[in-house]
XYZ file of C-alpha atoms in Angstrom:
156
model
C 16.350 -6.388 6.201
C 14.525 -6.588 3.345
C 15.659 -6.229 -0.072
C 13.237 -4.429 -3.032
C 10.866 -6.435 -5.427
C 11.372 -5.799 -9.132
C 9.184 -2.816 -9.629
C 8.295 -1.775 -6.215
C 7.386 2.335 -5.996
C 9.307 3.840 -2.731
C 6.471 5.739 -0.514
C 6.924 9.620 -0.118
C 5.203 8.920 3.723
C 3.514 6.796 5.982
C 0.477 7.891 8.854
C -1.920 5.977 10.592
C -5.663 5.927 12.217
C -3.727 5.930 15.231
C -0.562 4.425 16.996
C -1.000 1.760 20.141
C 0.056 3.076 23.088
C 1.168 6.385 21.300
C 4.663 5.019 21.122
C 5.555 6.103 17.016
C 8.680 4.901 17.777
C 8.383 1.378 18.789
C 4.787 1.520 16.367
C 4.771 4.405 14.036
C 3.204 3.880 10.588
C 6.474 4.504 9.099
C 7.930 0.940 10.425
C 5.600 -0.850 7.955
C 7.674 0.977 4.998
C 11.471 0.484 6.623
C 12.542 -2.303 4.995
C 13.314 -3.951 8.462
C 11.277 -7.110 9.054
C 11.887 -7.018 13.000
C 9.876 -4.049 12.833
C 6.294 -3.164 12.673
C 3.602 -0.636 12.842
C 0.484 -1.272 15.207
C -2.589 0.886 13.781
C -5.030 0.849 16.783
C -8.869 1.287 16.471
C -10.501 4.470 18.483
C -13.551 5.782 19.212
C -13.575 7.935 16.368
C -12.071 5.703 14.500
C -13.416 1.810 14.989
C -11.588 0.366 11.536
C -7.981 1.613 12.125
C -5.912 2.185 8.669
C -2.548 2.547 7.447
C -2.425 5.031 4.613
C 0.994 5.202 2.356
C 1.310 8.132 0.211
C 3.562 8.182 -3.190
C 5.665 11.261 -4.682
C 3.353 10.778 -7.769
C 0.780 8.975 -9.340
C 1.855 5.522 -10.312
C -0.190 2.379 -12.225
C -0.154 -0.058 -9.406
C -0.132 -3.442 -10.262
C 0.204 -5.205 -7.023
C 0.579 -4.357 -3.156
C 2.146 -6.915 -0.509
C 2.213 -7.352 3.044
C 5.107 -9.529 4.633
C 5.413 -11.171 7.844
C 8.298 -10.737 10.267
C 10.111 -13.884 7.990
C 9.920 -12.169 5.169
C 7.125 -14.634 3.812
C 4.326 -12.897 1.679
C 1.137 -12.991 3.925
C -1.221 -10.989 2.010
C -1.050 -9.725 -1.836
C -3.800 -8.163 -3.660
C -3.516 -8.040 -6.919
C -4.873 -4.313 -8.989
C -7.439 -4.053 -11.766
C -8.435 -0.874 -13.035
C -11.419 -0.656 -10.985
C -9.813 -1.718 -7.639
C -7.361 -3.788 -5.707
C -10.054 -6.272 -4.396
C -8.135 -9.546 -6.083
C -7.010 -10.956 -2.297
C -4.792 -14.170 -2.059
C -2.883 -15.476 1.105
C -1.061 -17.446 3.278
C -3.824 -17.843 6.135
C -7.319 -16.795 6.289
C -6.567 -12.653 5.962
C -8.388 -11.159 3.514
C -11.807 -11.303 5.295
C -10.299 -8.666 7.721
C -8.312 -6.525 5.737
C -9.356 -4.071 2.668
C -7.626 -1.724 0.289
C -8.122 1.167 -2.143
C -5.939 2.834 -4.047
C -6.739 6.376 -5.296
C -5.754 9.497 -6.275
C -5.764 11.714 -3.745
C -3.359 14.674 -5.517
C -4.150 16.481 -8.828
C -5.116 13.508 -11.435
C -3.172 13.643 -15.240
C -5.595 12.306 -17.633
C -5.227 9.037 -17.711
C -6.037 6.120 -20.157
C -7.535 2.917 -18.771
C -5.124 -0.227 -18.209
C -7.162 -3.030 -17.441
C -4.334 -4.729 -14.952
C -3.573 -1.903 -12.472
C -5.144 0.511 -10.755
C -3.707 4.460 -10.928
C -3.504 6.355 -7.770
C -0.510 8.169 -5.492
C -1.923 6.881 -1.925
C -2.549 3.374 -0.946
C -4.584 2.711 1.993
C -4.999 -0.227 4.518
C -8.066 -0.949 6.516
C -8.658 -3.462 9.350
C -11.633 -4.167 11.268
C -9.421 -4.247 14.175
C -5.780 -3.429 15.946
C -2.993 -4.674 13.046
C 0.393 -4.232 12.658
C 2.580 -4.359 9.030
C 5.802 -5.890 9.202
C 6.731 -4.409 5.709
C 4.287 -3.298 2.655
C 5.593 -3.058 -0.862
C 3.435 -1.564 -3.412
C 4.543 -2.906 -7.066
C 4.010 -0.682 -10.605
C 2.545 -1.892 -13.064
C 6.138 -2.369 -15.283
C 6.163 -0.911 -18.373
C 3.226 2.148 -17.495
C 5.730 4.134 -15.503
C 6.316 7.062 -17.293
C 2.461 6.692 -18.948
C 0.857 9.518 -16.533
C 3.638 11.815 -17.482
C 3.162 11.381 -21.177
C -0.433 11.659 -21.230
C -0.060 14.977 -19.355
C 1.518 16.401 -22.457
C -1.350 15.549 -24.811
């Protein structure tokens, strides 16, 4: 099991492009947000759908500083680090980030909000590979101190 970063946002849900094999429970996209490391989702590329993603969705819109992506040790493979333009700062263990993008966005109704030049607002985080891939566990860190900043610029 793993245990919680400092400042890590809990997703409201987890879906995928679409599951290998169909099996949701050995592969689901909701394995990749379980906090079990043995586990993993396997997002599978279709016709439809060549670039298969992994989308996580979040109970509200938070100011995202960072999102991770562990291996089965626990070890940090991938972690891309939010401005307030995009998550497109990519550092890693082994040679990952040519194969891998992500956005974060607002997908929901959108508070004003106030640009923070370290972190990127939005309540869904997506995933995209150009091929099969499979999340042992994904933590998406806030940005700490902005937390309660969308709420209070609501009330302006």
């Amino acid at each position: 099991m793993r245990e919680r970063v400092p400042g890590e946002i809990t997703p409201a849900s987890a879906v995928q492009s679409a599951t290998f094999n169909d099996d949701v429970v050995h592969h689901g996209a909701e394995l990749a947000i379980d906090m079990d490391l043995e586990t993993a989702n396997i997002a599978n590329p279709t016709t439809d759908t060549p670039s298969p993603w992994l989308k996580l969705t979040l109970d509200k819109v938070y100011c995202v500083e960072r999102v991770i992506i562990y291996d089965s040790s626990g070890s940090t493979l991938i972690t891309w680090t939010c401005s307030e333009d995009e998550c497109d700062i990519c550092t890693e263990t082994q040679s990952h980030c040519n194969s891998y993008s992500l956005t974060v966005r607002t997908e929901g109704a959108a508070p004003y909000l106030s640009s923070i030049s370290d972190c990127r607002f939005g309540d869904t985080v997506k995933v995209e590979s150009n091929s099969a891939f499979g999340v042992n566990e994904m933590a998406i860190i806030e940005k700490q101190g902005q937390h309660n900043f969308s709420i209070y610029k609501l009330y302006l």
